[in-house]
CSV table of C-alpha atoms and ligand atoms in Angstrom, one decimal:
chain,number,residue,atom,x,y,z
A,23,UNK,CA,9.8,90.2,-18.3
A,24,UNK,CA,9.7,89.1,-14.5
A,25,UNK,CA,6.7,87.5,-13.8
A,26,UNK,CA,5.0,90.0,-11.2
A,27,UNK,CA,5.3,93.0,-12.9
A,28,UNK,CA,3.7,90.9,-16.6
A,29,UNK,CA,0.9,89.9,-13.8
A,30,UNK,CA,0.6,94.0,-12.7
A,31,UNK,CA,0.4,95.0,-16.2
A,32,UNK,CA,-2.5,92.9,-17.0
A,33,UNK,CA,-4.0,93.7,-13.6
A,34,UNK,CA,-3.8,96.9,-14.0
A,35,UNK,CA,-5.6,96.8,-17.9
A,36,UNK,CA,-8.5,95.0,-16.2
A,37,UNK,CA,-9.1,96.0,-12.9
A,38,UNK,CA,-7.3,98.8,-12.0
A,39,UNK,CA,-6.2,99.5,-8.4
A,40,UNK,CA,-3.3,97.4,-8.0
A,41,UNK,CA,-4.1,94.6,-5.4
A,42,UNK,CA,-1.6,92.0,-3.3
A,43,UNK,CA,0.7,89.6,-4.7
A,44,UNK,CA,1.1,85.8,-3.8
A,45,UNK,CA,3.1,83.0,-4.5
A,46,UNK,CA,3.5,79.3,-3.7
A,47,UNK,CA,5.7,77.0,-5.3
A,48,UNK,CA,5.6,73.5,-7.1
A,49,UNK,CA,7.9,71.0,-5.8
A,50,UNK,CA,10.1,67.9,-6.0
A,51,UNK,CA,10.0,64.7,-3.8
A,52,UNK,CA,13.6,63.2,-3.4
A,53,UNK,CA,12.2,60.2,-2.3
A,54,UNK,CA,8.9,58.1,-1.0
A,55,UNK,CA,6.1,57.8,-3.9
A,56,UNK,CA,3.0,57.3,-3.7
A,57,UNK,CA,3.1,56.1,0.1
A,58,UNK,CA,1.4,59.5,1.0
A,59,UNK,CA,-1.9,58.3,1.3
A,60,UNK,CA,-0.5,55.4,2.5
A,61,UNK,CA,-0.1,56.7,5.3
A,62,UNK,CA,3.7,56.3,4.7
A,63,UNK,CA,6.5,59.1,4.8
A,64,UNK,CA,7.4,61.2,2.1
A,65,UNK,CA,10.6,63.7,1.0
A,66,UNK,CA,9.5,67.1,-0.9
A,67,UNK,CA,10.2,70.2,-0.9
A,68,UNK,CA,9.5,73.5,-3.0
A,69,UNK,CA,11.5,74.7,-5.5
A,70,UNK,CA,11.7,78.2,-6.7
A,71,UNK,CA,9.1,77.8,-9.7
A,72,UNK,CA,6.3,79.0,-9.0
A,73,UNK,CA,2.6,80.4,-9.6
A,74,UNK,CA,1.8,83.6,-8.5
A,75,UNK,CA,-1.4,85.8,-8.1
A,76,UNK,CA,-1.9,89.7,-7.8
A,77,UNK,CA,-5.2,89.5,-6.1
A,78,UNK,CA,-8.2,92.4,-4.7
A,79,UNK,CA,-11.4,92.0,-3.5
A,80,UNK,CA,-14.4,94.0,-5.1
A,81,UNK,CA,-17.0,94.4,-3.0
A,82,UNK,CA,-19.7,91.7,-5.2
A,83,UNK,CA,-20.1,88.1,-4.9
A,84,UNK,CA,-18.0,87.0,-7.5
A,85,UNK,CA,-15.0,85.7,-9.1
A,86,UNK,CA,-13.4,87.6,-11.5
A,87,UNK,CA,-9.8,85.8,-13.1
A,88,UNK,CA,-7.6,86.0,-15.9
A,89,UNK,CA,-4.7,83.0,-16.7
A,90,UNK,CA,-1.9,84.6,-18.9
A,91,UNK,CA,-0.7,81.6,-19.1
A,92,UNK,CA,-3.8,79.5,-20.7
A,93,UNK,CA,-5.2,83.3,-22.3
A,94,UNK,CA,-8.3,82.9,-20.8
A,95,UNK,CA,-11.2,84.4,-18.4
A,96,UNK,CA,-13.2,83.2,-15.5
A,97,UNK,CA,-16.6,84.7,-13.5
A,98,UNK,CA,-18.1,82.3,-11.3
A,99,UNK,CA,-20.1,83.0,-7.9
A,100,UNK,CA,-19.3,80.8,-4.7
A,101,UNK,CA,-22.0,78.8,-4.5
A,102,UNK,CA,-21.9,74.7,-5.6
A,103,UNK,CA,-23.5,75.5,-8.4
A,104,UNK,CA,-21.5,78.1,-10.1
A,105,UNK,CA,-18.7,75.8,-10.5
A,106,UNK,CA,-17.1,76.9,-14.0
A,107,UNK,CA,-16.5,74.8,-17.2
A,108,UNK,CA,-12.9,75.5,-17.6
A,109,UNK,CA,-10.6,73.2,-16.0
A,110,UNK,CA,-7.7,75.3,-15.1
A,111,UNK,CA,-10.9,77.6,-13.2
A,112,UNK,CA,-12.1,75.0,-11.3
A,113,UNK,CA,-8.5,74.5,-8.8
A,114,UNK,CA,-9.5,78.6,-7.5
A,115,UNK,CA,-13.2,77.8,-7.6
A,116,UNK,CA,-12.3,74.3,-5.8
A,117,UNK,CA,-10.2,76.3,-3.2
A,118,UNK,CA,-13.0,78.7,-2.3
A,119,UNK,CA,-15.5,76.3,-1.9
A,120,UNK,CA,-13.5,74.3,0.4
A,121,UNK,CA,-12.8,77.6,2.7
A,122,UNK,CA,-16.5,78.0,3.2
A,123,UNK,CA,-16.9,74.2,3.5
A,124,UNK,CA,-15.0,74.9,6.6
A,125,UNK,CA,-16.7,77.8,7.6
A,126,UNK,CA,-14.1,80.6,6.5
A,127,UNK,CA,-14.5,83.0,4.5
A,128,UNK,CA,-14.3,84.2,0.7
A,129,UNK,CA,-16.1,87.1,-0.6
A,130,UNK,CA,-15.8,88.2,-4.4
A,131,UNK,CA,-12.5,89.2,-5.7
A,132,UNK,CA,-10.3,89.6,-9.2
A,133,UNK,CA,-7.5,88.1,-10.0
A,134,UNK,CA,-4.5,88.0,-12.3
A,135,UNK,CA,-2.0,84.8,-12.1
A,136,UNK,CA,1.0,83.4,-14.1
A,137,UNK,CA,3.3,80.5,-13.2
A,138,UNK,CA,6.5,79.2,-14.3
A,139,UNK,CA,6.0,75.8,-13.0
A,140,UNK,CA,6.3,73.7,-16.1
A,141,UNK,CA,2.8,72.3,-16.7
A,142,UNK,CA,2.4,68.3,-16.5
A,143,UNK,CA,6.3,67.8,-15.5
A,144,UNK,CA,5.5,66.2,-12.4
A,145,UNK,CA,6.6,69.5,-10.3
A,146,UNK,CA,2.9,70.2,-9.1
A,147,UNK,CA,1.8,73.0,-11.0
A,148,UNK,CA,-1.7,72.0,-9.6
A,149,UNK,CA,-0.8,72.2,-6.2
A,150,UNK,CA,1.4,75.5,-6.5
A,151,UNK,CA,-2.2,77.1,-8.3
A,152,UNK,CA,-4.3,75.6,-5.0
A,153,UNK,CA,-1.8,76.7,-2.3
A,154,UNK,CA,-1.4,80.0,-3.6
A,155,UNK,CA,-4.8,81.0,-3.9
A,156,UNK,CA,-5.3,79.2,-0.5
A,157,UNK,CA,-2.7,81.4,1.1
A,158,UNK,CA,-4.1,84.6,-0.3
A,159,UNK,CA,-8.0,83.7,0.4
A,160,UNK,CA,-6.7,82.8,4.3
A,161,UNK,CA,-4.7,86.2,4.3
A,162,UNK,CA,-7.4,88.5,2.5
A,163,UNK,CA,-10.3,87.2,3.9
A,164,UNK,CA,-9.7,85.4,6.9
A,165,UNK,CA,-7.5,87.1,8.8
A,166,UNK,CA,-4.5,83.9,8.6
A,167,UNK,CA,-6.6,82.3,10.9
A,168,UNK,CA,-6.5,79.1,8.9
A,169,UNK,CA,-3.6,77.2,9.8
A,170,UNK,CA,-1.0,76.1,7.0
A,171,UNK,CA,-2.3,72.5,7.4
A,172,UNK,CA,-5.4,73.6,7.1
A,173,UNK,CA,-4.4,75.4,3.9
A,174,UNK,CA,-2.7,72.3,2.3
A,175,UNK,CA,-5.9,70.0,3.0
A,176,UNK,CA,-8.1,72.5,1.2
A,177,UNK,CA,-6.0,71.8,-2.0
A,178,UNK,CA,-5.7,68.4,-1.4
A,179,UNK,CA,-10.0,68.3,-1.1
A,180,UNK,CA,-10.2,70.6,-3.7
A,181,UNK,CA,-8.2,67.9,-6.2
A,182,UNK,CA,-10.6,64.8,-5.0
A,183,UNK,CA,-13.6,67.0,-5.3
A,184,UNK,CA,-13.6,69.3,-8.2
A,185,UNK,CA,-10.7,67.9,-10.5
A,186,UNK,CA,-11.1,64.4,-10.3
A,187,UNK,CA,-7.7,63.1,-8.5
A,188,UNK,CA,-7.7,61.4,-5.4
A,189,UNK,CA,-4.0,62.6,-4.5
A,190,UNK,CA,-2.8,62.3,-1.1
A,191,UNK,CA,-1.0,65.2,0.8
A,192,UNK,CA,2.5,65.5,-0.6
A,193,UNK,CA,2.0,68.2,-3.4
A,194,UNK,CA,0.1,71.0,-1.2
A,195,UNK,CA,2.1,70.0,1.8
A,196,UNK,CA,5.7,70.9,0.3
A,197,UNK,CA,3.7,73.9,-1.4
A,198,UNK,CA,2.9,76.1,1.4
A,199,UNK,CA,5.1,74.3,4.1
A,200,UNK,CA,9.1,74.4,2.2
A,201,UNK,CA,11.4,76.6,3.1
A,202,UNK,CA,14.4,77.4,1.1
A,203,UNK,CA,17.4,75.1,1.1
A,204,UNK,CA,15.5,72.6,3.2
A,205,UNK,CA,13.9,69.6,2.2
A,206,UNK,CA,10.8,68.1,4.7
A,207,UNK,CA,10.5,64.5,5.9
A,208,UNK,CA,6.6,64.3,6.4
A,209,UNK,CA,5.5,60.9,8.4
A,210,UNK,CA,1.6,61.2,6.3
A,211,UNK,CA,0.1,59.4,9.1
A,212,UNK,CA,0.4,61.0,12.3
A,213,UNK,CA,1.8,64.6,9.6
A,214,UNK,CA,4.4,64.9,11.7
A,215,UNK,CA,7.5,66.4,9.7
A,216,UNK,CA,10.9,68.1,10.5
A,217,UNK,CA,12.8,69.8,8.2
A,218,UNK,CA,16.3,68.4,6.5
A,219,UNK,CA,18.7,71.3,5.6
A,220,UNK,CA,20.0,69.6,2.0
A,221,UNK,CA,23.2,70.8,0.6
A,222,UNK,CA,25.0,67.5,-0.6
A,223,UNK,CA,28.4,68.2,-0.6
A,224,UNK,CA,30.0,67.8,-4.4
A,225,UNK,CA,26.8,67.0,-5.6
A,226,UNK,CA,23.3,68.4,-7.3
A,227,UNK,CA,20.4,67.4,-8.0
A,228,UNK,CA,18.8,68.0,-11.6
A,229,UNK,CA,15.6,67.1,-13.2
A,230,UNK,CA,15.2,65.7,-16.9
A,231,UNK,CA,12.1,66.5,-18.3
A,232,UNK,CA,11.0,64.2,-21.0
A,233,UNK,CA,8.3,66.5,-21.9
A,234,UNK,CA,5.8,63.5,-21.9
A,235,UNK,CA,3.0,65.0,-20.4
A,236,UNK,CA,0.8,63.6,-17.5
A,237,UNK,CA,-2.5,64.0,-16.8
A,238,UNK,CA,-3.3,62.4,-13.5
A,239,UNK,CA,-7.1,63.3,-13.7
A,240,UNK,CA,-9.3,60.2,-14.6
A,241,UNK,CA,-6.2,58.4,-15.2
A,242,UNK,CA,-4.8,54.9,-13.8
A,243,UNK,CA,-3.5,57.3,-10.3
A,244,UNK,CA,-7.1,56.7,-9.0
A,245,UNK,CA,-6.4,53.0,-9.9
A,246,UNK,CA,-3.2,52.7,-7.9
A,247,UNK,CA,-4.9,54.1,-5.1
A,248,UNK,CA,-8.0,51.9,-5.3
A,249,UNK,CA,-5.2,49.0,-5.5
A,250,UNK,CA,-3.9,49.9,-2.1
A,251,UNK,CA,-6.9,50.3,-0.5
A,252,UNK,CA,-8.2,46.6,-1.2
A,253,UNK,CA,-5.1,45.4,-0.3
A,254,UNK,CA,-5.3,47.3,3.3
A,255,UNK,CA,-9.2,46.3,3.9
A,256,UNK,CA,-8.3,42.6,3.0
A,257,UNK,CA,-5.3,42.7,6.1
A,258,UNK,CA,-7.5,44.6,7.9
A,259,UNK,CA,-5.4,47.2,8.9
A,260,UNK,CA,-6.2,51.2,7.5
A,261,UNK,CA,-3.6,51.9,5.3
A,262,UNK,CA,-0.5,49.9,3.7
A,263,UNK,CA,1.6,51.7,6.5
A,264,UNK,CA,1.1,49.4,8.7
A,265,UNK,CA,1.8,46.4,6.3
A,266,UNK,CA,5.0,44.5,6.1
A,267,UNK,CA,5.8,42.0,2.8
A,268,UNK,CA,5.6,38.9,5.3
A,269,UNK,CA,1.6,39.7,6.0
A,270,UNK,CA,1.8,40.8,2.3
A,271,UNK,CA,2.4,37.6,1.1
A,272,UNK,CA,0.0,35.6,3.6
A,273,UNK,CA,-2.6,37.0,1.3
A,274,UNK,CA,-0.9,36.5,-2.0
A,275,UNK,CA,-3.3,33.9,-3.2
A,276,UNK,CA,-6.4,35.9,-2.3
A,277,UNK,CA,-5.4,39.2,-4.2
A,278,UNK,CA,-4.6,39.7,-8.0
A,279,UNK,CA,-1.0,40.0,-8.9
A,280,UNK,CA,-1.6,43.5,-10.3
A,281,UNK,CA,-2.7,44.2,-6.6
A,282,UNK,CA,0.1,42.2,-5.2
A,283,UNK,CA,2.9,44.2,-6.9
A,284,UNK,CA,0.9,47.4,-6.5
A,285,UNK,CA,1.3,46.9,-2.7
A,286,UNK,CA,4.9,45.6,-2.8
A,287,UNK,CA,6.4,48.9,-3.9
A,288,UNK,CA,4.5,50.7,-1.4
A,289,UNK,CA,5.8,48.7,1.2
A,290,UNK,CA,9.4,48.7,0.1
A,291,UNK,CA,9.1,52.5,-0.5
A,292,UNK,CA,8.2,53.2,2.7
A,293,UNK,CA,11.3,52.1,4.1
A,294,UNK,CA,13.4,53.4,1.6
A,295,UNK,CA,12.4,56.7,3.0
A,296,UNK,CA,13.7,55.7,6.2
A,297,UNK,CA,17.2,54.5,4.7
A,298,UNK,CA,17.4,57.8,2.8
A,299,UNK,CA,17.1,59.9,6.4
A,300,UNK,CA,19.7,57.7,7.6
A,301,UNK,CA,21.8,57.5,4.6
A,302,UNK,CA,21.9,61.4,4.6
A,303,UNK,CA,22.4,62.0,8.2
A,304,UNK,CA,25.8,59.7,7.8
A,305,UNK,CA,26.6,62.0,4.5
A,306,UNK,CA,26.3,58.6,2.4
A,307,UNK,CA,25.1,59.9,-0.9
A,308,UNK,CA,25.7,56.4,-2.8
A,309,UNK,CA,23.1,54.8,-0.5
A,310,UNK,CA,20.5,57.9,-1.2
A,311,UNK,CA,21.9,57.1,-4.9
A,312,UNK,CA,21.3,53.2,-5.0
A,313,UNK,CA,17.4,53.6,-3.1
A,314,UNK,CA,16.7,56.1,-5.8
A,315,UNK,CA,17.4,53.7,-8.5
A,316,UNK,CA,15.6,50.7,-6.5
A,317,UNK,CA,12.2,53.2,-6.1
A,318,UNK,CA,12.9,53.8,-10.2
A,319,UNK,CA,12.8,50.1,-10.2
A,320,UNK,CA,9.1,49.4,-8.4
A,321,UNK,CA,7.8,52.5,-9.8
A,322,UNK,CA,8.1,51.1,-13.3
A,323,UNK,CA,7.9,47.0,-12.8
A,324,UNK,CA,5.8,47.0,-10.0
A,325,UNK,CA,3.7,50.2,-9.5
A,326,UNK,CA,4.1,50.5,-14.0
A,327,UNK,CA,4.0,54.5,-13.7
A,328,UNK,CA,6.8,55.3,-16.0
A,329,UNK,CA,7.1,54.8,-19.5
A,330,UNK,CA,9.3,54.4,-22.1
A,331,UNK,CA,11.1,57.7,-22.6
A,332,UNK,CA,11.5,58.0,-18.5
A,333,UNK,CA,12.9,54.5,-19.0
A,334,UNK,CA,15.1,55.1,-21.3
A,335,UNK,CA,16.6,58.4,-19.5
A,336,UNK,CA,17.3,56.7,-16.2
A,337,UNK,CA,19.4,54.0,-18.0
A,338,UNK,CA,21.6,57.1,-19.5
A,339,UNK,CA,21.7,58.2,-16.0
A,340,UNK,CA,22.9,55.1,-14.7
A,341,UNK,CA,25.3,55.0,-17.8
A,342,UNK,CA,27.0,58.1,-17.1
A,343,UNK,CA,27.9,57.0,-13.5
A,344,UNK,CA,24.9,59.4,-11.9
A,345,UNK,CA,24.8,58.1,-8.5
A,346,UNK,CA,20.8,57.9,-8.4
A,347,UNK,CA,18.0,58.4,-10.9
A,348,UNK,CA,14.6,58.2,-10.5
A,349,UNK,CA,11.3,58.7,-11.8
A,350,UNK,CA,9.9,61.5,-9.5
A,351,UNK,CA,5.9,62.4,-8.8
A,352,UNK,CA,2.7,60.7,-10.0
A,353,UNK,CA,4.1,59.0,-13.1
A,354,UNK,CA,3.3,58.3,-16.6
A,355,UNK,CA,5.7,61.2,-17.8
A,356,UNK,CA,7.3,64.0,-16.9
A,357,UNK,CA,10.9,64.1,-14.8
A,358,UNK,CA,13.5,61.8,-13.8
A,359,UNK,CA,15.5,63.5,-10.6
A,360,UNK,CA,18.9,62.9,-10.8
A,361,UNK,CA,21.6,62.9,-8.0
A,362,UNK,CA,24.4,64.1,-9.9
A,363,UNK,CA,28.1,64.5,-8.6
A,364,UNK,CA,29.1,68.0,-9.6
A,365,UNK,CA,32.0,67.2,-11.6
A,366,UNK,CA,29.5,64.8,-13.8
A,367,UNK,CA,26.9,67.0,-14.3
A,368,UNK,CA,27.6,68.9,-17.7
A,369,UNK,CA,28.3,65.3,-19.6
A,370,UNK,CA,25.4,63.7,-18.6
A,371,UNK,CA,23.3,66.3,-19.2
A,372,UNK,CA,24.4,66.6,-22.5
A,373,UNK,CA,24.8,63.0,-23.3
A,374,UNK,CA,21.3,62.5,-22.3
A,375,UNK,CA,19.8,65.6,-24.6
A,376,UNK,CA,21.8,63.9,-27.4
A,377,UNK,CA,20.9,60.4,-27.1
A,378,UNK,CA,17.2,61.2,-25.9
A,379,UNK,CA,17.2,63.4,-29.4
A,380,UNK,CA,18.1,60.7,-31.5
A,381,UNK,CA,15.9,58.6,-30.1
A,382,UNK,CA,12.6,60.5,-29.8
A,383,UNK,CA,12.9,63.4,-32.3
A,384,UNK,CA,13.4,66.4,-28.9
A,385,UNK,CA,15.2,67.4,-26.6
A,386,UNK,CA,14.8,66.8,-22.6
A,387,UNK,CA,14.3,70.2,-20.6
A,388,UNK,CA,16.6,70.1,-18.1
A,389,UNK,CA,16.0,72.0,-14.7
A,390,UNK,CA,18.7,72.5,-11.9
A,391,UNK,CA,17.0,72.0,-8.4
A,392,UNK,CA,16.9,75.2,-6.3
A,393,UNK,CA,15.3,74.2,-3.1
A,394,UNK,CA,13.1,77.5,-2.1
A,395,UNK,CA,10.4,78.7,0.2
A,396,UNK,CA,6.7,77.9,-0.2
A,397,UNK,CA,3.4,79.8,0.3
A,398,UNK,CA,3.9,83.8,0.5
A,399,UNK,CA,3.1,87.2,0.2
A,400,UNK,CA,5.1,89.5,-2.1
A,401,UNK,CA,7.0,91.5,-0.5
B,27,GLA,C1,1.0,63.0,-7.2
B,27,GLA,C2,0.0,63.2,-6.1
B,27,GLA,C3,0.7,63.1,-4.7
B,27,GLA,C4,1.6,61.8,-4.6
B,27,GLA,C5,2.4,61.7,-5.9
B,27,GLA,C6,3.2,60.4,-5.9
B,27,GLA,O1,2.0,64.1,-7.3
B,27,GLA,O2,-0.6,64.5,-6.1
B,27,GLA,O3,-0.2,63.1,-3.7
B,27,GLA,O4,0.7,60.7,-4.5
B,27,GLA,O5,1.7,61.8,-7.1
B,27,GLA,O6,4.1,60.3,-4.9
C-alpha cells in the first residue's frame, strides 16, 4: 500500500479529521566523510526514501504520535521535563523543544508517521524523522518563518541534545535542502553550498546494504569527533579545516597515533571533495571512481569505521571493475556506494549477493540511487 494513504488509515482510526502530510527524505553523501564538523565540505543529497507524517494540531498541550513502523504510541507535553522514554519519541520531542529553544512556536498536536528509509543503513533515517517534523512544526505553527537552515540545525541540536550523537550538519542539511536530480556541495564552515545537477553519463550509482546495523548513539562517532577536536586545540586553529598534513605532522610526536591517523583522513578527505567537484566538472568519472576508493581506504585504516562485511564488499566492487566504491555515512555498517558503469551494473550486483551469501549466511539489499527533493508538503 503506498505509504500516505497506510499513514491516513491509521490517522483516521485515531484521530479523526484528516490533518496535513509531510515528507523529508534520508540521503546519500557521494563524497567528504566525517569533515562536516570539521568544518570541511561535504557531497549529499536526498534520495527518494523517505519518512512522512500526516500531522493536526488539537487544541491541548500535548503530543499525541503513533510509529507504524516501530507499533508504538507517544504523549508527551513540551516542557524539558516531559521528555519521553522511547527512543524513536525523543527525535519529534527533541525537534519541538529546539523550536521553542529558539523562541518559535509548537503547540499540541497528533501525529501519524511511516518511513521507508531503511533503518541503520547509513541513509539517515534519523535526520529524515527530524527534518520532517521540523518542516511541518515551521509550517503549522510558525508560519515558515523559520528558515531551512534554521530547520536543519534544529535536527542537528536535537541529535547532540536528546539522542546522544554529536553529528555535524550533513544529514539534516541534504534532508530539507536536496532537490531532485541534484546533488549539493556544502563548504560546513562558512554553509555555503551550490547545487551539482548529477546525471553521469553511462553510469549509476547503487548502494550495497550489508544489513550490518549502526548505531551511532553512544558509540565510537562521539570518539572520532573528540579525536579531531584535540588535534585542532593542540594546532591551535578551530577546526581540522584549516589543517594541512605538514602542520599535522609537526605535532606527530605530541599526539597519539590513534589521533594522528584520525586527523590524517580528515585532512585528505577534505581535499578529495575538492578533486571530486573538479573531476566532475571535466566529466572524469574514473577520478570521482579512484577518490572514492582512497576515502574507502582512510575510512577503514585510518578513521577504522568500517568493518568486515563493508570490507569485504568494496573488494568485490573493485573486483568487478566498479569504477569507485566506498563506504558511505557514519560507519560501522550499513552501505557501500558504488559508482557503477551501466553496462556493469547487473553482474556486480549479483556477484556481490552471491559471494556476500556465501560468506556471511544473507544477502546484501541493494538500492538504486534516485536523487530526489527534500523537506515538503504533500501535495
Ligand atoms: C553521520 C553524521 C553526519 C556525518 C556522517 C559522516 O551521518 O550524522 O553528520 O558526520 O556521519 O560523514
Amino acid at each position: 500500500m503506498e505509504l500516505k494513504t497506510k499513514i491516513h488509515e491509521v490517522f483516521q482510526k485515531h484521530f479523526g479529521e484528516p490533518g496535513t502530510v509531510y515528507a523529508s527524505a534520508g540521503r546519500i553523501n557521494l563524497i567528504g566523510e566525517h569533515t562536516d564538523y570539521n568544518g570541511g565540505f561535504v557531497f549529499p543529497g536526498a534520495i527518494d526514501k523517505v519518512i512522512m507524517a500526516e500531522i493536526a494540531p488539537n487544541d491541548t498541550d500535548k503530543v499525541r504520535v503513533y510509529s507504524i513502523d516501530i507499533d508504538d504510541y507517544a504523549e508527551f507535553g513540551l516542557n524539558e521535563v516531559d521528555a519521553p522514554e522511547a527512543s524513536w519519541a525523543r527525535y519529534i520531542f527533541g525537534v519541538c523543544r529546539e523550536i521553542l529553544k529558539r523562541g518559535g512556536v509548537v503547540k499540541g498536536f497528533d501525529a501519524v508517521f511511516a518511513g521507508n528509509v531503511p533503518l541503520g543503513a547509513g541513509l539517515s533515517s534519523s535526520a529524515a524523522l527530524e527534518s520532517c517534523f521540523a518542516f511541518a512544526l515551521n509550517d503549522l505553527f510558525n508560519d515558515n518563518q523559520i528558515d531551512k537552515f534554521e530547520l536543519a540545525r534544529i535536527g542537528q541540536s536535537t541529535e547532540h541534545n536528546y539522542c546522544g550523537v554529536n553529528c555535524g550538519i550533513m544529514d539534516q542539511f541534504a534532508s530539507v535542502m536536496g532537490q531532485k536530480g541534484k546533488l549539493m556541495r556544502l563548504d560546513c564552515r562558512s554553509m555555503e553550498f551550490e547545487y551539482y545537477p548529477f546525471n553521469p553519463e553511462g553510469y549509476e550509482l547503487v548502494l550495497i546494504d550489508s544489513r550490518v546495523k549502526h548505531e551511532l548513539a553512544d558509540s565510537p562517532y562521539n570518539k572520532r569527533r573528540q579525536s579531531c577536536e584535540r588535534v585542532a586545540k593542540r594546532l591551535g586553529i578551530e577546526t581540522l579545516r584549516d589543517a594541512t598534513i605538514e602542520m599535522l605532522d609537526s605535532i606527530r610526536t605530541d599526539i597519539t597515533a590513534e589521533d594522528y591517523f584520525r586527523a590524517k583522513f580528515v585532512i585528505e578527505e577534505k581535499d578529495r571533495v575538492l578533486a571530486v567537484c573538479d573531476a566532475l566538472n571535466a566529466g572524469d568519472y574514473e577520478t570521482v571512481g579512484n577518490k572514492m576508493y582512497e576515502t574507502h581506504r582512510g575510512l577503514s585504516y585510518d578513521y577504522e569505521v568500517s568493518c568486515e562485511e563493508l570490507d569485504f564488499l568494496n573488494d568485490i566492487a573493485k573486483e568487478c571493475g566498479v569504477t569507485g566504491s566506498r563506504i558511505m555515512g557514519g560507519g560501522f555498517g550499513g552501505c557501500t556506494i558504488n559508482l557503477v558503469k551501466k553496462e556493469l551494473r547487473d553482474s556486480f550486483v549479483d556477484t556481490a549477493k552471491k559471494k556476500f551469501n556465501e560468506k556471511y549466511g544473507h544477502e546484501p539489499k541493494v538500492y538504486p540511487v534516485v536523487i530526489s527533493d527534500g523537506a515538503h508538503k504533500e501535495e
